[in-house]
Coordinates of C-alpha atoms and ligand atoms in Angstrom, one line a residue:
Chain A
M32 CA -11.1 -22.9 20.0
G33 CA -8.6 -20.1 20.4
M34 CA -8.5 -17.0 18.2
T35 CA -5.8 -14.8 16.8
I36 CA -5.5 -11.1 17.7
T37 CA -6.8 -10.3 14.2
E38 CA -9.9 -12.5 14.6
K39 CA -10.6 -11.0 18.1
I40 CA -10.5 -7.4 16.8
L41 CA -12.7 -8.3 13.8
A42 CA -15.2 -10.2 16.0
D43 CA -15.5 -7.3 18.4
H44 CA -16.1 -4.9 15.6
S45 CA -18.6 -7.1 13.9
G46 CA -20.8 -7.4 17.0
G47 CA -20.2 -11.1 17.2
K48 CA -18.3 -13.4 19.5
T49 CA -16.3 -15.3 16.9
V50 CA -15.4 -15.0 13.2
E51 CA -14.2 -17.7 10.8
P52 CA -11.4 -17.2 8.3
G53 CA -13.0 -16.9 4.8
G54 CA -16.2 -15.5 6.1
L55 CA -17.6 -12.2 4.9
I56 CA -18.5 -9.8 7.7
T57 CA -19.6 -6.2 8.2
V58 CA -17.6 -4.3 10.8
K59 CA -17.7 -1.0 12.5
V60 CA -14.8 1.3 11.6
D61 CA -12.9 3.5 14.1
V62 CA -10.8 5.5 11.6
A63 CA -11.4 6.0 7.8
L64 CA -8.5 7.6 6.0
G65 CA -8.2 9.3 2.6
N66 CA -5.5 11.3 0.9
D67 CA -5.3 13.8 -2.0
V68 CA -5.1 11.0 -4.6
T69 CA -7.8 8.7 -3.3
A70 CA -10.3 10.9 -1.5
P71 CA -11.4 13.0 -4.5
I72 CA -12.9 9.9 -6.1
A73 CA -14.5 9.0 -2.7
I74 CA -15.9 12.4 -2.4
R75 CA -17.4 12.2 -5.9
K76 CA -19.0 8.8 -5.1
F77 CA -20.2 10.1 -1.7
R78 CA -22.1 12.9 -3.5
E79 CA -23.3 10.7 -6.4
V80 CA -25.1 8.4 -4.0
G81 CA -26.9 11.3 -2.4
A82 CA -25.1 11.1 1.0
K83 CA -25.1 14.4 2.9
N84 CA -22.9 14.0 6.0
V85 CA -20.1 11.7 6.9
W86 CA -21.1 9.3 9.7
D87 CA -18.6 10.7 12.3
V88 CA -16.5 13.9 11.8
N89 CA -14.0 12.6 14.4
K90 CA -13.4 9.3 12.6
V91 CA -12.8 10.6 9.1
V92 CA -9.2 11.6 8.5
L93 CA -8.1 13.5 5.4
V94 CA -4.4 13.9 4.7
P95 CA -3.2 15.7 1.6
D96 CA 0.3 14.2 1.4
H97 CA 1.0 12.8 -2.0
F98 CA 1.3 15.8 -4.3
T99 CA 1.7 18.6 -1.8
P100 CA 2.9 21.3 -1.8
N101 CA 1.1 21.0 -5.1
K102 CA 3.2 20.2 -8.1
D103 CA 0.8 21.4 -10.8
I104 CA -2.7 22.8 -11.5
L105 CA -4.3 19.4 -11.6
S106 CA -2.9 18.2 -8.3
A107 CA -3.8 21.6 -6.7
T108 CA -7.4 21.0 -7.9
Q109 CA -7.4 17.5 -6.2
A110 CA -6.1 19.0 -3.0
K111 CA -8.8 21.7 -3.2
I112 CA -11.5 19.1 -3.5
L113 CA -10.2 17.6 -0.3
R114 CA -9.9 20.9 1.6
D115 CA -13.4 22.1 0.5
F116 CA -14.9 18.8 1.7
A117 CA -13.1 19.0 5.0
I118 CA -14.4 22.5 5.6
E119 CA -17.9 21.6 4.5
Q120 CA -18.1 18.5 6.7
N121 CA -16.2 20.0 9.6
I122 CA -13.6 17.2 9.6
V123 CA -11.6 17.3 12.8
N124 CA -8.5 15.6 11.5
Y125 CA -7.7 17.4 8.3
F126 CA -4.1 18.6 8.0
E127 CA -3.1 21.6 6.0
Q128 CA 0.4 22.2 4.7
G129 CA 2.7 23.0 7.6
E130 CA 0.8 20.4 9.7
V131 CA 0.6 17.7 7.1
G132 CA 3.0 14.8 6.9
I133 CA 2.9 11.4 5.3
E134 CA -0.3 9.8 6.6
H135 CA 1.1 6.5 7.9
V136 CA 3.7 8.3 10.0
L137 CA 1.4 11.2 10.9
L138 CA -1.6 9.2 12.3
P139 CA 0.4 7.2 14.9
E140 CA 2.4 10.3 15.8
Q141 CA -0.8 12.3 16.5
G142 CA -2.4 9.5 18.4
I143 CA -5.2 9.2 15.9
V144 CA -4.8 5.4 15.6
L145 CA -4.6 3.2 18.7
P146 CA -4.3 -0.4 19.7
G147 CA -7.4 -2.5 19.1
D148 CA -8.8 -0.1 16.5
L149 CA -10.3 -1.2 13.2
I150 CA -8.8 1.2 10.6
V151 CA -9.4 1.4 6.9
G152 CA -7.7 3.8 4.6
A153 CA -7.8 4.4 0.9
D154 CA -4.1 3.8 0.7
S155 CA -2.5 0.4 0.5
H156 CA 0.1 1.1 3.3
T157 CA -2.7 1.6 5.8
C158 CA -1.5 -1.8 7.1
T159 CA 1.3 0.2 8.9
Y160 CA -0.9 0.8 12.0
G161 CA -0.9 -2.9 12.7
A162 CA 2.4 -2.2 14.6
L163 CA 0.2 -0.8 17.4
G164 CA -1.8 -4.0 17.7
A165 CA -4.7 -2.7 15.6
F166 CA -6.4 -4.2 12.6
S167 CA -5.7 -1.9 9.7
T168 CA -6.0 -2.4 6.0
G169 CA -6.0 -0.6 2.7
V170 CA -9.2 -0.3 0.7
G171 CA -10.3 1.6 -2.4
S172 CA -12.0 5.0 -2.9
T173 CA -15.5 3.5 -3.2
D174 CA -15.0 1.5 0.0
L175 CA -14.0 4.8 1.6
A176 CA -17.1 6.6 0.4
A177 CA -19.3 3.7 1.6
T178 CA -17.6 3.8 5.0
W179 CA -18.1 7.5 5.3
T180 CA -21.8 6.9 4.5
T181 CA -22.4 4.0 6.9
G182 CA -19.5 3.8 9.3
E183 CA -19.1 0.2 8.3
I184 CA -17.3 -1.9 5.8
W185 CA -17.5 -5.4 4.4
L186 CA -14.4 -7.6 4.9
R187 CA -13.4 -11.1 4.3
V188 CA -11.9 -12.6 7.5
P189 CA -8.3 -13.4 6.6
E190 CA -6.3 -16.5 7.6
T191 CA -3.2 -15.6 9.6
I192 CA 0.4 -16.6 9.0
K193 CA 2.5 -16.3 12.2
F194 CA 6.1 -15.2 11.7
V195 CA 8.4 -15.9 14.6
Y196 CA 11.7 -14.0 14.6
H197 CA 14.4 -15.3 16.9
G198 CA 18.2 -15.2 17.1
T199 CA 20.5 -12.2 17.3
R200 CA 20.4 -9.3 14.9
N201 CA 23.6 -8.6 13.1
K202 CA 25.0 -5.1 13.0
W203 CA 23.0 -2.8 10.7
V204 CA 20.1 -5.2 10.4
S205 CA 17.0 -3.1 11.0
G206 CA 13.3 -3.7 10.7
K207 CA 13.7 -2.8 7.0
D208 CA 16.1 -5.6 6.5
L209 CA 13.9 -8.1 8.4
I210 CA 10.9 -7.3 6.3
L211 CA 12.8 -7.3 3.0
Y212 CA 14.3 -10.6 3.9
T213 CA 10.8 -12.0 4.8
I214 CA 9.3 -10.8 1.5
G215 CA 12.3 -12.3 -0.3
R216 CA 11.5 -15.6 1.3
I217 CA 7.7 -15.8 0.8
G218 CA 7.4 -13.7 -2.4
V219 CA 5.2 -10.8 -3.3
D220 CA 2.0 -12.9 -3.1
G221 CA 3.3 -15.1 -0.3
A222 CA 0.7 -13.7 2.1
L223 CA -2.1 -12.9 -0.4
Y224 CA -5.4 -12.1 1.4
K225 CA -3.9 -13.1 4.7
A226 CA -2.9 -11.4 7.9
M227 CA 0.8 -11.4 8.9
E228 CA 1.3 -11.7 12.7
L229 CA 4.9 -10.7 13.5
R230 CA 6.2 -12.1 16.8
G231 CA 9.1 -13.5 18.6
P232 CA 11.9 -12.3 20.9
V233 CA 13.4 -10.1 18.1
I234 CA 10.2 -8.2 17.5
E235 CA 9.7 -7.8 21.3
Q236 CA 13.0 -5.8 21.4
L237 CA 12.4 -3.7 18.3
P238 CA 11.6 0.0 18.8
M239 CA 8.3 1.3 17.4
S240 CA 10.0 2.9 14.4
D241 CA 11.2 -0.5 13.1
R242 CA 7.9 -2.2 13.9
F243 CA 6.1 0.4 11.7
T244 CA 8.6 -0.2 8.9
M245 CA 7.8 -3.9 9.1
T246 CA 4.0 -3.8 9.1
N247 CA 4.2 -1.0 6.5
M248 CA 5.5 -3.5 4.0
A249 CA 3.0 -6.4 4.8
V250 CA 1.1 -5.4 1.6
E251 CA 4.3 -6.0 -0.4
A252 CA 3.8 -9.7 0.4
G253 CA 0.2 -9.3 -0.7
A254 CA -1.1 -9.3 2.9
K255 CA -4.4 -7.8 4.0
S256 CA -2.8 -6.6 7.2
G257 CA 0.3 -6.9 9.4
I258 CA 0.0 -7.0 13.1
I259 CA 2.3 -7.0 16.2
P260 CA 0.9 -7.8 19.7
P261 CA 1.1 -4.6 21.9
D262 CA 3.6 -4.6 24.7
D263 CA 5.4 -2.1 26.9
I264 CA 7.1 -0.5 24.0
T265 CA 3.7 0.1 22.3
L266 CA 2.2 1.5 25.5
D267 CA 5.2 3.8 26.0
F268 CA 4.7 5.1 22.4
I269 CA 1.0 5.8 22.9
K270 CA 0.9 7.0 26.5
S271 CA 1.5 10.7 25.7
R272 CA -0.5 10.6 22.5
A273 CA -3.8 8.7 23.2
K274 CA -6.7 11.0 23.8
R275 CA -9.4 8.3 23.9
S276 CA -9.7 4.8 25.2
Y277 CA -8.2 1.8 23.5
K278 CA -8.1 -2.0 23.9
L279 CA -5.3 -4.5 24.0
Y280 CA -5.9 -7.8 22.2
Y281 CA -3.7 -10.9 22.2
S282 CA -3.8 -14.2 20.3
D283 CA -4.8 -17.2 22.3
S284 CA -2.1 -19.9 22.7
D285 CA -4.3 -22.3 20.8
A286 CA -5.2 -19.9 18.0
K287 CA -5.2 -21.4 14.5
Y288 CA -2.7 -20.3 11.9
S289 CA -2.6 -21.2 8.2
E290 CA 1.2 -21.4 8.6
V291 CA 3.9 -20.7 11.1
I292 CA 7.2 -19.4 9.6
D293 CA 10.3 -19.4 11.7
I294 CA 13.0 -16.8 10.9
N295 CA 16.4 -17.0 12.4
V296 CA 17.6 -13.4 12.2
S297 CA 21.2 -14.4 13.0
E298 CA 21.4 -15.4 9.3
I299 CA 20.2 -12.1 8.0
Q300 CA 22.6 -9.4 6.6
P301 CA 21.6 -5.9 5.4
Q302 CA 19.3 -6.4 2.4
V303 CA 18.6 -4.7 -0.9
A304 CA 15.6 -5.5 -3.1
L305 CA 16.6 -5.2 -6.8
P306 CA 14.2 -3.9 -9.5
H307 CA 11.4 -4.5 -10.1
L308 CA 9.9 -6.5 -7.2
P309 CA 10.4 -6.2 -3.5
E310 CA 10.9 -10.0 -3.4
N311 CA 14.2 -9.7 -5.4
T312 CA 16.3 -9.5 -2.3
K313 CA 20.1 -9.9 -2.0
N314 CA 22.7 -9.2 0.7
V315 CA 24.1 -5.7 0.2
S316 CA 27.6 -7.2 -0.2
E317 CA 26.5 -9.2 -3.2
V318 CA 25.5 -6.1 -5.2
S319 CA 28.0 -3.5 -4.1
N320 CA 29.1 -2.8 -7.7
I321 CA 25.8 -1.2 -8.8
E322 CA 26.3 2.5 -9.4
L323 CA 23.6 5.0 -8.4
D324 CA 22.3 8.4 -9.7
Q325 CA 20.2 9.2 -6.7
V326 CA 19.6 8.2 -3.1
F327 CA 16.3 9.0 -1.4
I328 CA 15.8 8.8 2.4
G329 CA 12.2 9.3 3.4
S330 CA 8.6 7.8 2.9
C331 CA 6.1 6.1 5.2
T332 CA 8.5 3.2 5.4
N333 CA 11.7 5.0 6.6
G334 CA 11.2 8.8 7.0
R335 CA 11.0 8.8 10.8
I336 CA 13.4 10.6 13.2
E337 CA 15.2 7.3 14.0
D338 CA 15.9 6.9 10.3
L339 CA 17.3 10.4 9.9
R340 CA 19.5 9.9 13.0
T341 CA 21.0 6.8 11.5
A342 CA 21.6 8.6 8.2
A343 CA 23.2 11.6 10.0
K344 CA 25.5 9.3 12.0
I345 CA 26.9 7.8 8.8
L346 CA 27.0 11.0 6.8
K347 CA 28.4 13.3 9.5
G348 CA 31.6 15.0 8.2
K349 CA 31.3 13.2 4.9
K350 CA 30.1 14.2 1.5
R351 CA 27.8 12.6 -1.0
K352 CA 29.5 11.4 -4.1
K353 CA 29.9 14.0 -6.8
Y354 CA 26.9 14.1 -9.3
L355 CA 24.8 11.8 -7.1
R356 CA 21.6 13.5 -5.8
L357 CA 20.9 12.9 -2.2
I358 CA 17.3 13.7 -1.2
V359 CA 16.1 13.5 2.4
I360 CA 12.5 14.1 3.3
P361 CA 11.4 14.0 7.0
A362 CA 8.0 12.4 7.0
T363 CA 6.2 14.9 9.2
P364 CA 6.7 18.5 10.4
T365 CA 7.3 17.2 14.0
I366 CA 10.1 15.0 12.7
Y367 CA 11.4 18.0 10.7
R368 CA 11.5 20.2 13.7
Q369 CA 13.1 17.5 15.9
A370 CA 15.7 16.9 13.2
L371 CA 16.5 20.6 13.2
K372 CA 16.8 20.7 17.0
E373 CA 19.2 17.7 17.0
G374 CA 21.4 19.2 14.3
I375 CA 20.5 16.4 11.9
I376 CA 19.3 18.7 9.1
E377 CA 22.6 20.6 9.3
I378 CA 24.7 17.5 9.1
L379 CA 22.8 16.1 6.2
A380 CA 22.8 19.5 4.3
E381 CA 26.6 19.7 4.8
A382 CA 26.9 16.3 3.4
G383 CA 25.3 17.6 0.3
A384 CA 21.7 16.5 0.8
V385 CA 18.7 18.5 -0.4
I386 CA 16.0 18.4 2.4
G387 CA 12.4 18.4 1.2
P388 CA 9.2 19.4 3.0
P389 CA 7.2 16.5 4.4
T390 CA 5.5 14.8 1.5
C391 CA 5.4 11.5 -0.4
G392 CA 7.3 13.2 -3.1
P393 CA 9.6 10.9 -5.1
C394 CA 8.4 7.7 -3.4
L395 CA 5.7 7.3 -6.0
G396 CA 7.4 9.3 -8.7
G397 CA 5.2 12.2 -8.0
H398 CA 7.5 15.1 -7.7
M399 CA 10.8 16.3 -6.1
G400 CA 13.1 13.6 -7.3
V401 CA 11.7 11.9 -10.4
L402 CA 14.1 9.7 -12.3
A403 CA 15.1 10.1 -16.0
K404 CA 15.4 7.2 -18.4
G405 CA 18.1 4.7 -17.5
E406 CA 18.7 6.2 -14.0
K407 CA 19.2 4.2 -10.9
A408 CA 18.1 5.2 -7.4
L409 CA 18.5 3.6 -4.0
A410 CA 15.5 4.4 -1.8
T411 CA 14.3 3.7 1.7
T412 CA 10.8 3.3 0.3
N413 CA 8.7 0.2 -0.1
R414 CA 8.1 -0.4 -3.8
N415 CA 10.5 -0.8 -6.7
F416 CA 8.0 -1.5 -9.5
V417 CA 8.6 -0.5 -13.1
G418 CA 8.3 3.3 -13.4
R419 CA 7.7 3.7 -9.7
M420 CA 10.0 6.7 -9.3
G421 CA 9.9 8.0 -12.8
H422 CA 10.7 6.9 -16.3
P423 CA 9.6 3.3 -17.0
E424 CA 13.2 2.5 -17.8
S425 CA 14.6 3.8 -14.5
E426 CA 15.4 1.5 -11.7
V427 CA 14.7 1.5 -7.9
Y428 CA 16.7 -0.4 -5.3
L429 CA 15.1 -0.7 -1.8
A430 CA 17.2 -0.7 1.4
S431 CA 17.5 0.7 4.9
P432 CA 18.5 4.3 5.8
A433 CA 22.0 3.0 6.9
V434 CA 22.6 1.4 3.5
A435 CA 21.2 4.5 1.8
A436 CA 23.5 6.9 3.7
A437 CA 26.6 4.7 3.0
S438 CA 25.7 4.4 -0.7
A439 CA 25.3 8.2 -1.0
I440 CA 28.9 8.5 0.1
T441 CA 30.4 6.0 -2.4
G442 CA 27.9 6.4 -5.2
R443 CA 27.2 2.7 -5.4
I444 CA 25.3 0.2 -3.2
T445 CA 27.4 0.0 -0.1
H446 CA 27.4 -1.8 3.2
P447 CA 27.6 0.7 6.1
D448 CA 30.7 -1.0 7.5
E449 CA 32.6 0.1 4.5
V450 CA 32.3 3.8 5.3
Y451 CA 31.6 3.9 9.0
Q452 CA 33.5 2.1 11.7
G453 CA 31.7 3.2 14.9
E454 CA 28.9 1.6 16.8
E455 CA 25.6 1.0 15.0
Chain B
M175 CA -24.3 -8.6 -18.1
A176 CA -24.3 -12.3 -17.8
I177 CA -22.6 -13.1 -21.1
I178 CA -19.4 -11.2 -22.1
K179 CA -17.8 -12.0 -25.4
G180 CA -14.6 -10.2 -26.5
R181 CA -11.1 -10.3 -27.8
V182 CA -8.2 -11.1 -25.5
W183 CA -5.2 -8.9 -24.6
K184 CA -2.7 -11.0 -22.6
F185 CA -0.4 -9.9 -19.8
G186 CA 2.1 -11.7 -17.5
D187 CA 2.4 -12.1 -13.7
D188 CA 2.5 -9.4 -11.1
I189 CA 1.2 -6.6 -13.2
D190 CA 1.1 -3.9 -10.5
T191 CA -1.0 -0.7 -10.3
D192 CA 2.0 1.4 -11.3
R193 CA 2.0 -0.3 -14.6
I194 CA -1.8 -0.1 -15.0
I195 CA -1.9 3.6 -14.3
P196 CA 1.5 5.3 -13.4
A197 CA 1.5 7.8 -10.6
R198 CA 2.5 10.6 -13.0
Y199 CA -1.2 10.5 -14.1
L200 CA -2.7 10.4 -10.7
N201 CA -3.1 14.2 -10.6
T202 CA -6.6 13.6 -12.1
S203 CA -9.4 11.2 -11.3
D204 CA -11.3 11.8 -14.6
P205 CA -12.0 8.3 -16.0
E206 CA -11.6 9.4 -19.6
K207 CA -8.2 11.0 -19.0
L208 CA -7.1 7.9 -17.0
A209 CA -8.2 5.6 -19.8
E210 CA -5.8 7.4 -22.2
H211 CA -2.9 5.9 -20.2
C212 CA -4.4 2.6 -19.2
M213 CA -1.8 -0.2 -19.0
E214 CA 0.8 2.2 -20.5
D215 CA 3.8 1.0 -18.6
A216 CA 3.0 -2.6 -19.4
D217 CA 2.3 -2.0 -23.1
P218 CA 2.7 1.6 -24.3
E219 CA 0.4 1.0 -27.3
F220 CA -2.4 -0.5 -25.2
P221 CA -4.6 2.7 -24.9
E222 CA -4.5 3.0 -28.8
K223 CA -5.2 -0.7 -29.5
V224 CA -7.9 -1.6 -27.0
Q225 CA -11.5 -1.7 -28.3
E226 CA -14.8 -1.5 -26.4
G227 CA -15.7 -5.0 -25.2
D228 CA -12.1 -6.4 -25.1
I229 CA -11.0 -8.7 -22.3
I230 CA -7.7 -8.6 -20.3
V231 CA -6.2 -12.1 -19.5
A232 CA -3.3 -12.0 -17.1
G233 CA -1.1 -14.1 -14.8
K234 CA -0.9 -14.2 -11.0
N235 CA -1.2 -11.3 -8.5
F236 CA -2.8 -8.8 -11.1
G237 CA -3.2 -5.3 -9.7
S238 CA -0.7 -5.6 -6.9
G239 CA 0.6 -2.5 -5.1
S240 CA -1.3 0.7 -4.6
S241 CA -4.9 1.0 -3.5
R242 CA -5.5 3.4 -6.3
E243 CA -9.0 2.8 -7.7
H244 CA -7.7 4.8 -10.7
A245 CA -6.4 1.4 -11.9
P246 CA -9.7 -0.5 -12.4
I247 CA -11.4 2.8 -13.3
S248 CA -8.9 3.3 -16.2
I249 CA -9.4 -0.2 -17.4
K250 CA -13.2 0.1 -17.3
A251 CA -13.2 3.5 -18.9
A252 CA -10.9 2.1 -21.7
G253 CA -13.7 -0.2 -22.6
V254 CA -12.4 -3.4 -21.1
A255 CA -15.4 -5.6 -20.3
A256 CA -13.8 -8.1 -17.9
I257 CA -10.5 -9.3 -16.5
I258 CA -9.5 -12.9 -16.1
A259 CA -6.3 -13.7 -14.1
K260 CA -4.7 -16.6 -12.2
S261 CA -5.1 -14.4 -9.0
F262 CA -5.7 -10.8 -8.1
A263 CA -4.2 -8.6 -5.5
R264 CA -6.7 -8.0 -2.7
I265 CA -7.4 -4.3 -2.9
F266 CA -7.7 -4.5 -6.7
Y267 CA -10.2 -7.3 -6.3
R268 CA -12.4 -5.3 -3.9
N269 CA -12.1 -2.2 -6.1
S270 CA -13.2 -4.0 -9.2
F271 CA -16.4 -5.4 -7.6
N272 CA -17.0 -2.1 -5.9
I273 CA -17.0 -0.2 -9.3
G274 CA -18.9 -3.0 -11.1
L275 CA -16.0 -4.4 -13.2
P276 CA -16.4 -8.2 -13.6
I277 CA -13.2 -10.1 -12.7
L278 CA -12.7 -13.8 -12.5
E279 CA -9.9 -16.0 -11.1
A280 CA -9.4 -18.9 -13.6
P281 CA -5.8 -20.2 -13.7
E282 CA -6.5 -22.8 -16.4
A283 CA -8.4 -20.4 -18.6
V284 CA -5.3 -18.1 -18.5
E285 CA -3.0 -21.0 -19.5
G286 CA -5.3 -22.0 -22.4
T287 CA -5.8 -18.5 -23.8
E288 CA -3.6 -16.6 -26.3
E289 CA -3.6 -13.0 -27.3
G290 CA -6.2 -12.3 -30.0
D291 CA -8.4 -15.2 -29.0
I292 CA -12.2 -14.6 -28.7
I293 CA -13.6 -15.8 -25.4
E294 CA -17.1 -15.9 -24.0
I295 CA -17.6 -15.5 -20.3
D296 CA -20.8 -16.4 -18.4
T297 CA -20.4 -14.5 -15.1
K298 CA -23.5 -16.2 -13.6
K299 CA -22.3 -19.7 -14.3
G300 CA -18.6 -18.8 -13.9
T301 CA -17.7 -20.4 -17.2
I302 CA -15.2 -19.3 -19.9
I303 CA -15.3 -20.6 -23.4
N304 CA -12.3 -20.1 -25.8
T305 CA -14.0 -20.0 -29.2
R306 CA -10.7 -20.8 -31.0
T307 CA -10.1 -24.1 -29.1
G308 CA -13.7 -24.8 -28.1
I309 CA -12.5 -25.6 -24.6
T310 CA -14.7 -24.5 -21.6
Y311 CA -13.1 -23.5 -18.3
K312 CA -14.5 -23.1 -14.9
A313 CA -13.7 -19.9 -12.9
N314 CA -13.4 -19.8 -9.1
P315 CA -17.0 -19.0 -7.8
I316 CA -17.8 -15.4 -6.9
P317 CA -19.2 -15.1 -3.4
P318 CA -23.0 -14.4 -3.4
F319 CA -22.5 -11.0 -1.7
M320 CA -20.1 -9.9 -4.4
E321 CA -22.5 -11.0 -7.1
E322 CA -25.1 -8.7 -5.5
L323 CA -22.5 -5.9 -5.8
L324 CA -22.0 -6.6 -9.5
E325 CA -25.8 -6.8 -10.1
A326 CA -26.4 -3.5 -8.3
G327 CA -23.7 -1.9 -10.5
G328 CA -21.2 -1.4 -7.7
L329 CA -21.0 -0.8 -3.9
M330 CA -22.4 2.7 -3.8
E331 CA -25.5 1.7 -5.8
Y332 CA -25.9 -1.3 -3.4
I333 CA -25.6 1.0 -0.4
K334 CA -28.0 3.5 -1.9
R335 CA -30.7 0.8 -2.2
K336 CA -30.0 -0.6 1.3
Y337 CA -30.0 2.7 3.1
N338 CA -32.6 4.4 0.9
L339 CA -30.2 7.3 0.2
G340 CA -30.7 10.0 -2.4
E341 CA -34.4 10.4 -1.6
E342 CA -35.5 13.7 -0.2
Ligands
SF4_784 S1 5.4 7.6 1.2 FE1 5.1 6.4 -0.7 S2 4.2 4.4 -0.1 FE2 4.0 5.9 1.6 S3 1.9 6.7 1.4 FE3 3.4 8.1 0.3 S4 3.4 7.3 -1.8 FE4 2.5 5.7 -0.5

């Protein structure tokens, strides 16, 4: 019987020919990622168990991106634990400030993750790399410590739901809108323990940036992983970045899926997810009366150069609403420099934005844009849980960079058509 | 660890990791400090009220969101002996077994339990008795491999044994 792309990658990494959904397997890992929040616990466990050296200095990746540049003494201590470990173990892919960006944008950009890889990361949005045709999933710190020790991890083989996107995208409907709509349809546990395989003619035409945005949010539907079959767009993205071999996998035509969900994108308009769950989605036009205190454009979901270009196009020559804070954070230093080169930083700054250094920052309510009691923010991030960006009584609305830029101008949730008449 | 008996604190559906341990406290990984804020954004008084040996009973998708192991660590360090929920988010599920915190999926037991009830869990048999109503519920079975993890006291202890680590 046929296998899915996910089953094939898992089988190859388990040393077997086939795997069965539901089965527990042990697999070899190609990349094991930790950050300044999750790695310190992993390092403690690694030492407690008496391990001396990580299994492969080329495959362990350490990215201090959450609370850097450090916001306080405690977070500086966490980052130091990471740095000291990287030095001690000779970790090749450790990124210091000035080089560091948000992990899930940085790793693909630097060619560290490639098609066909099996990647685990102590960060739930590790599922992002599925956009390259890799199996990639979030794990905990103890899992990470175990992987550093043995180079392997135990996994339950997930069932796969196939999503087929067809039809014609409406103006301003980006990867973010497609994934928000999908989560709105299946719910925050709609793909619990499963793999989401995203396919169809609409996906085949999406640029990599939108594909990353979509697989990034697979975990918001409870999924173990999101995956997109590699194609010319994928190969074009990795050709200048890959420094080692990789493998392309594809689902067989007779592969077994737990469900096939058909999505006609012609019916989708720009989306907003209302507090406090990513499944609370509405069309932007239905909620355009909601007034905002802050707009944040950034994060591993939408902090890429394409996202900044969209924001700059809409904000060019305009001003943010008085008293609204507009925070823009390019996800990596490379993106920051590219945005400088293209004049994007200047356009955004003239529109009244504050531009932050590459970091997770306000996405998780860490620093640089935390909300006060009762405040409302629209963010291009992936989670709008209670207290996610600050006070437990603040609110987060999730949307695309285009909606975020438009909303910054009017001070309320706004459809881009309302403030920008040009081409998308 | 086969029998766990304790008082119930009840929570609803989709309790995410930001509510279990908000990111503003993630600048430390010290279990005792994390325990001081355990479940704070779901119930601000929880860290004060919870006693050693208590049990959390919750709805569907418990522990959704972040991979932060700080979430089950804070719960364990706060003294909670076990969690019963209708379902768990996947990384939270792994993390709990990996750190040796018993968790059970038992939708009917959740329905039949109220805050303040005393329940008795047999992790080996997978049964849950509500001492107020006298009703016994069955939990979804724990895969044998994960039982081994719990018995070893977590994944690292398991690996230590398997790979003979820590011996000079
Ligand atoms: S940007 Fe936000 S969601 Fe992404 S890794 Fe950082 S904190 Fe997590």
